[in-house]
Short mmCIF file of C-alpha atoms and ligand atoms in Angstrom, two decimals:
data_model
loop_
_atom_site.label_atom_id
_atom_site.label_comp_id
_atom_site.label_asym_id
_atom_site.label_seq_id
_atom_site.Cartn_x
_atom_site.Cartn_y
_atom_site.Cartn_z
CA ASP A 161 -22.77 -8.39 19.41
CA VAL A 162 -21.03 -5.09 18.87
CA GLY A 163 -18.53 -4.85 16.07
CA TRP A 164 -16.03 -2.17 15.23
CA ILE A 165 -13.70 -0.87 12.52
CA GLU A 166 -9.90 -0.75 12.69
CA VAL A 167 -7.97 1.17 10.02
CA ILE A 168 -4.30 0.47 9.32
CA THR A 169 -2.90 3.22 7.13
CA GLY A 170 0.29 4.98 6.04
CA CYS A 171 2.48 5.28 2.94
CA MET A 172 3.83 2.38 0.90
CA TYR A 173 6.35 0.13 2.71
CA SER A 174 5.10 1.34 6.10
CA GLY A 175 4.09 -2.19 7.10
CA LYS A 176 0.31 -2.02 6.61
CA THR A 177 0.05 -5.50 5.12
CA GLU A 178 2.35 -7.00 7.75
CA GLU A 179 0.24 -5.44 10.49
CA LEU A 180 -2.98 -6.68 8.86
CA ILE A 181 -1.55 -10.20 8.53
CA LYS A 182 -0.37 -10.11 12.15
CA ARG A 183 -3.83 -9.15 13.46
CA LEU A 184 -5.58 -11.73 11.30
CA ARG A 185 -3.15 -14.52 12.26
CA ARG A 186 -3.72 -13.78 15.94
CA ALA A 187 -7.49 -13.98 15.41
CA ILE A 188 -6.99 -17.35 13.69
CA ILE A 189 -4.87 -18.52 16.66
CA ALA A 190 -7.80 -17.49 18.88
CA LYS A 191 -9.95 -19.88 16.77
CA GLN A 192 -12.00 -17.09 15.30
CA SER A 193 -13.47 -17.29 11.83
CA VAL A 194 -11.54 -14.90 9.58
CA LYS A 195 -12.07 -13.81 5.97
CA VAL A 196 -9.86 -11.46 3.98
CA PHE A 197 -10.91 -9.62 0.83
CA LYS A 198 -8.76 -7.80 -1.66
CA PRO A 199 -9.64 -5.93 -4.84
CA MET A 200 -8.89 -7.54 -8.21
CA ILE A 201 -6.69 -4.63 -9.29
CA ASP A 202 -3.82 -5.61 -7.05
CA ASN A 203 -2.15 -8.65 -8.63
CA ARG A 204 1.38 -7.78 -7.58
CA TYR A 205 3.01 -10.91 -6.14
CA SER A 206 0.07 -13.25 -5.82
CA GLU A 207 -3.54 -13.51 -7.01
CA ASP A 208 -5.46 -15.00 -4.11
CA LYS A 209 -3.21 -13.97 -1.25
CA ILE A 210 -2.39 -10.76 0.49
CA SER A 211 1.35 -10.33 0.39
CA SER A 212 3.67 -7.88 2.12
CA HIS A 213 6.79 -6.42 0.49
CA ASN A 214 8.84 -9.01 2.36
CA ARG A 215 6.57 -11.82 1.07
CA ASN A 216 4.63 -12.60 4.21
CA MET A 217 1.33 -14.03 2.88
CA LEU A 218 -2.22 -14.95 3.86
CA GLU A 219 -5.06 -16.45 1.78
CA ALA A 220 -7.55 -13.89 0.53
CA ILE A 221 -10.74 -13.76 -1.52
CA VAL A 222 -10.30 -11.58 -4.61
CA VAL A 223 -13.35 -9.48 -5.55
CA ARG A 224 -13.95 -7.01 -8.37
CA HIS A 225 -16.57 -4.89 -6.62
CA SER A 226 -17.52 -4.15 -3.01
CA ASP A 227 -21.02 -5.60 -3.72
CA GLU A 228 -19.49 -9.06 -3.80
CA ILE A 229 -18.35 -8.93 -0.17
CA LEU A 230 -21.55 -9.16 1.90
CA PRO A 231 -22.88 -12.31 0.14
CA LEU A 232 -19.55 -14.02 0.93
CA VAL A 233 -19.64 -13.18 4.64
CA GLU A 234 -21.18 -15.85 6.83
CA GLU A 235 -23.07 -15.54 10.11
CA ASN A 236 -20.26 -17.20 12.07
CA ASP A 237 -17.44 -15.04 10.68
CA ASP A 238 -15.86 -12.98 13.45
CA VAL A 239 -13.21 -10.94 11.66
CA ILE A 240 -13.27 -9.42 8.16
CA GLY A 241 -10.01 -8.09 6.71
CA ILE A 242 -9.93 -5.74 3.73
CA GLU A 243 -6.66 -5.08 1.92
CA GLU A 244 -5.89 -2.09 -0.38
CA VAL A 245 -9.14 -0.40 0.59
CA GLN A 246 -8.25 2.68 -1.51
CA PHE A 247 -8.79 0.63 -4.68
CA PHE A 248 -12.41 -0.31 -3.97
CA ASP A 249 -15.45 1.60 -5.23
CA GLU A 250 -16.92 4.02 -2.69
CA LYS A 251 -19.61 1.57 -1.54
CA ILE A 252 -16.89 -0.18 0.47
CA ILE A 253 -17.55 2.34 3.25
CA ASP A 254 -21.16 1.20 3.67
CA VAL A 255 -20.05 -2.41 3.47
CA CYS A 256 -17.60 -1.84 6.36
CA LYS A 257 -20.26 0.02 8.38
CA TYR A 258 -22.81 -2.75 7.78
CA LEU A 259 -20.37 -5.42 8.91
CA ALA A 260 -19.40 -3.51 12.06
CA ASP A 261 -23.06 -2.74 12.83
CA ASN A 262 -23.71 -6.47 12.60
CA GLY A 263 -21.11 -7.55 15.11
CA LYS A 264 -18.03 -8.09 12.95
CA ARG A 265 -14.53 -6.87 13.73
CA VAL A 266 -13.54 -5.15 10.48
CA ILE A 267 -9.85 -4.51 9.85
CA VAL A 268 -9.02 -2.47 6.76
CA ALA A 269 -5.60 -1.59 5.39
CA GLY A 270 -5.00 1.11 2.81
CA LEU A 271 -2.94 4.05 1.63
CA ASP A 272 -3.83 7.40 3.17
CA GLN A 273 -2.26 9.48 0.36
CA ASP A 274 -1.71 9.11 -3.36
CA TYR A 275 1.56 9.95 -5.17
CA LEU A 276 0.61 13.65 -5.17
CA GLY A 277 0.00 13.68 -1.43
CA GLN A 278 -3.79 13.88 -1.81
CA PRO A 279 -5.94 11.76 0.51
CA PHE A 280 -7.51 8.58 -0.83
CA GLU A 281 -11.23 9.14 -0.14
CA ASN A 282 -12.10 5.62 1.04
CA THR A 283 -9.31 5.56 3.59
CA MET A 284 -10.07 9.12 4.70
CA ARG A 285 -13.77 8.33 5.27
CA LEU A 286 -13.05 5.08 7.04
CA MET A 287 -10.53 6.81 9.34
CA ALA A 288 -13.37 9.13 10.41
CA GLU A 289 -15.75 6.21 10.85
CA ALA A 290 -13.35 3.86 12.67
CA GLU A 291 -13.02 3.09 16.36
CA TYR A 292 -9.27 2.50 15.95
CA VAL A 293 -6.78 4.07 13.54
CA THR A 294 -3.16 2.99 13.29
CA LYS A 295 -0.94 5.14 11.12
CA LEU A 296 2.39 3.56 10.29
CA LEU A 297 5.58 5.14 8.95
CA ALA A 298 8.22 3.78 6.61
CA ILE A 299 11.88 4.79 6.32
CA CYS A 300 12.77 7.51 3.82
CA VAL A 301 15.05 5.95 1.22
CA LYS A 302 16.76 9.32 0.64
CA CYS A 303 17.66 10.40 4.17
CA GLY A 304 16.75 7.61 6.61
CA ASN A 305 14.21 9.62 8.56
CA LEU A 306 10.67 8.44 9.12
CA ALA A 307 8.60 8.58 5.92
CA ASN A 308 4.88 9.29 5.53
CA ARG A 309 4.77 9.88 1.76
CA THR A 310 4.91 7.72 -1.32
CA GLN A 311 7.09 9.01 -4.13
CA ARG A 312 6.23 7.76 -7.63
CA THR A 313 9.53 7.63 -9.49
CA VAL A 314 8.08 7.07 -12.98
CA LYS A 315 6.34 9.76 -15.02
CA LYS A 316 2.77 8.46 -15.03
CA LYS A 317 -0.24 10.63 -14.28
CA ASP A 318 -2.98 8.05 -13.67
CA ARG A 319 -3.97 7.92 -10.05
CA ILE A 320 -3.89 4.13 -10.05
CA VAL A 321 -0.64 2.60 -11.23
CA VAL A 322 0.02 -0.74 -9.57
CA GLY A 323 3.67 -1.29 -8.69
CA SER A 324 6.29 -1.43 -5.97
CA VAL A 325 10.09 -1.21 -5.96
CA GLY A 326 11.32 0.61 -9.07
CA MET A 327 8.14 2.66 -9.32
CA TYR A 328 7.49 3.84 -5.78
CA GLU A 329 9.67 4.88 -2.84
CA ALA A 330 8.96 5.83 0.76
CA ARG A 331 9.97 9.45 1.41
CA CYS A 332 9.77 11.89 4.30
CA ARG A 333 8.03 15.25 3.79
CA LYS A 334 11.37 16.94 3.07
CA CYS A 335 12.50 14.52 0.39
CA PHE A 336 9.03 14.07 -1.16
CA ASP A 337 9.07 15.59 -4.66
CA PRO A 338 5.70 14.92 -6.34
CA GLU A 339 6.52 17.00 -9.42
CA LEU A 340 9.79 15.10 -9.92
CA LYS A 341 11.75 18.40 -9.95
CA ASN A 342 14.94 16.84 -8.64
CA GLU A 343 14.67 13.38 -10.20
P1 LIG B 854 2.78 -1.76 3.09
O1 LIG B 854 1.62 -2.73 3.04
O2 LIG B 854 2.54 -0.61 4.02
O3 LIG B 854 3.23 -1.30 1.73
P2 LIG B 854 4.31 -4.12 3.79
O4 LIG B 854 3.74 -4.66 5.05
O5 LIG B 854 3.90 -4.77 2.50
O6 LIG B 854 4.02 -2.54 3.72
O7 LIG B 854 5.89 -4.16 3.81
C1 LIG B 854 6.64 -3.65 4.88
C2 LIG B 854 8.06 -4.15 4.73
O8 LIG B 854 8.66 -3.52 3.60
C3 LIG B 854 9.00 -3.81 5.85
O9 LIG B 854 8.89 -4.70 6.95
C4 LIG B 854 10.37 -3.95 5.18
O10 LIG B 854 10.79 -5.29 5.18
C5 LIG B 854 10.08 -3.58 3.73
N1 LIG B 854 10.57 -2.26 3.30
C6 LIG B 854 11.07 -1.99 2.07
N2 LIG B 854 11.39 -0.69 1.95
C7 LIG B 854 11.11 -0.08 3.12
C8 LIG B 854 11.21 1.27 3.62
N3 LIG B 854 11.67 2.26 2.86
N4 LIG B 854 10.81 1.52 4.88
C9 LIG B 854 10.34 0.50 5.65
N5 LIG B 854 10.23 -0.78 5.23
C10 LIG B 854 10.60 -1.09 3.99
P1 LIG B 855 0.97 -0.96 -0.66
O1 LIG B 855 0.48 0.21 0.12
O2 LIG B 855 0.35 -2.25 -0.18
O3 LIG B 855 2.44 -1.03 -0.72
O4 LIG B 855 0.46 -0.87 -2.17
C1 LIG B 855 0.00 0.31 -2.75
C2 LIG B 855 -0.41 0.06 -4.19
O5 LIG B 855 -1.00 1.28 -4.68
C3 LIG B 855 0.72 -0.25 -5.16
O6 LIG B 855 0.28 -1.21 -6.11
C4 LIG B 855 0.97 1.06 -5.88
C5 LIG B 855 -0.39 1.70 -5.88
N1 LIG B 855 -0.45 3.18 -5.88
C6 LIG B 855 -1.29 3.80 -6.80
O7 LIG B 855 -1.94 3.15 -7.62
N2 LIG B 855 -1.36 5.17 -6.80
C7 LIG B 855 -0.68 5.95 -5.90
O8 LIG B 855 -0.81 7.18 -5.95
C8 LIG B 855 0.18 5.28 -4.95
C9 LIG B 855 0.96 6.08 -3.95
C10 LIG B 855 0.25 3.89 -4.97
#
């Protein structure tokens, strides 16, 4: 069996989680065996579910480290979903490769850029590795054009700051202001 990797990427609010849930639900309808993993760090709306900004949800297995994934994957699993791939340790790339090499359809969703516009390494590497890449766009909350950036609206410098509305906005390249000059 030949597997493959699909990457769903884009800025926040671009619909990555909705697209992941859609693909996984269709696999479930096709009676395939599906497992979804998400990193512990993301406890936004729900612990053991993946959840889109409009509260569409699907059961997920929460793991702290990418090492925990392979022992939880069974021979008969057809599709492996991975949510928020940018938050995993870097071994997640080898985990995805191993799964695809061993016949699994691997669907990962993750941010392509951080709040400064720098690429998230896991997503970047997996985009190079993948057979299929889908890059989604959101709507810029400032001007209504298509948005490919995530604006952090609070003054925090850590790369990882979990949050959604009130802390992050979708912005186009014109309205994106990573240094908060005009905020
Ligand atoms: P992502 O996983 O990429 O952050 P989600 O799939 O969780 O995105 O959420 C996408 C949904 O977010 C959209 O269908 C829409 O209902 C909502 N949404 C909120 N703000 C925006 C925005 N600025 N642009 C597009 N969708 C938005
Ligand atoms: P989302 O893409 O599913 O909407 O979620 C992205 C998560 O990543 C959200 O919890 C905010 C967080 N985040 C960071 O930690 N650092 C960043 O630079 C950005 C843009 C988002």
